[in-house]
Amino acid sequence: MGILDSYKDLINASFGKWIKVEDNQSKWTIEDFPYNTGVDEDITKPHCWKCVTVNKCWFKNEENKKPKRFDYTIFSSRELLKIIRGLYHPKCHCKEFALNSPNLNDINFIFIDGKVQYFFLDKLNWYYSWGYRDEDKEDFIKMIKELVKESFVKGNYEIEKHTKYGVAINVFITIPGKNEKYGRFYDTWSCYTIFPNGKLKLNTVIGGK
């Protein structure tokens, strides 16, 4: 790829509604590591956890919806002359590429059964308060998946934190009441980690009320 091609990618990404972050010098992504340990930099060297966790991931091209860039204002003008600037740190190889806005079929889930079971143990009173009953549990989880897909592709989410475990996000959804609560709506959020190529790994079914 020539210099002109690099500038073209940069310009396209700047104006794109969605971006894909990619490091073409690294084979590592967050998928290569266990959920409970996150990225092991002893394995990925010289690639840091910050870059590995976003490699091949999709983000809405807006503030607080994509990883924060490195703040080069901490350096003096003289120091900046010696620094090769990258997205997330000096000498970083990651680049933002323009991405077509995803649709519902582009989004896939990594749903861990234990997380779902925990919701029905820890927050069952919330579930009942929205009018749902024990026999509705399977349909409720299917509905949450659809609501999350719809919100995510609209960019209706925010980054909660970016750690070696990945980019954790809160996806804002509105749950319709059922049975005696039919006609009422409840604003809440569902929590995920962004994984490569449109995958969302469940962290918490419902994060709050």
Short mmCIF file of C-alpha atoms in Angstrom, two decimals, residues 116-117 119-142 178-180:
data_model
loop_
_atom_site.label_atom_id
_atom_site.label_comp_id
_atom_site.label_asym_id
_atom_site.label_seq_id
_atom_site.Cartn_x
_atom_site.Cartn_y
_atom_site.Cartn_z
CA VAL A 116 -28.06 -15.79 31.95
CA GLN A 117 -28.59 -18.03 34.97
CA PHE A 119 -29.54 -12.80 35.96
CA PHE A 120 -32.51 -15.00 36.82
CA LEU A 121 -31.05 -15.61 40.29
CA ASP A 122 -29.80 -12.13 41.16
CA LYS A 123 -32.32 -9.89 39.38
CA LEU A 124 -35.44 -12.03 39.26
CA ASN A 125 -37.42 -9.34 41.06
CA TRP A 126 -36.69 -6.93 38.20
CA TYR A 127 -37.83 -9.52 35.70
CA TYR A 128 -41.11 -10.06 37.56
CA SER A 129 -41.62 -6.31 38.01
CA TRP A 130 -41.76 -5.95 34.21
CA GLY A 131 -44.66 -8.43 34.07
CA TYR A 132 -42.72 -11.48 32.92
CA ARG A 133 -43.31 -14.95 34.33
CA ASP A 134 -41.24 -18.09 34.70
CA GLU A 135 -42.55 -19.53 31.44
CA ASP A 136 -41.38 -16.40 29.56
CA LYS A 137 -37.66 -16.76 30.33
CA GLU A 138 -36.53 -18.21 27.00
CA ASP A 139 -38.52 -15.67 24.99
CA PHE A 140 -37.22 -12.87 27.22
CA ILE A 141 -33.59 -13.68 26.41
CA LYS A 142 -34.38 -13.88 22.69
CA LYS A 178 -45.82 -7.91 29.57
CA ASN A 179 -49.05 -9.31 31.00
CA GLU A 180 -50.26 -6.88 33.69
#
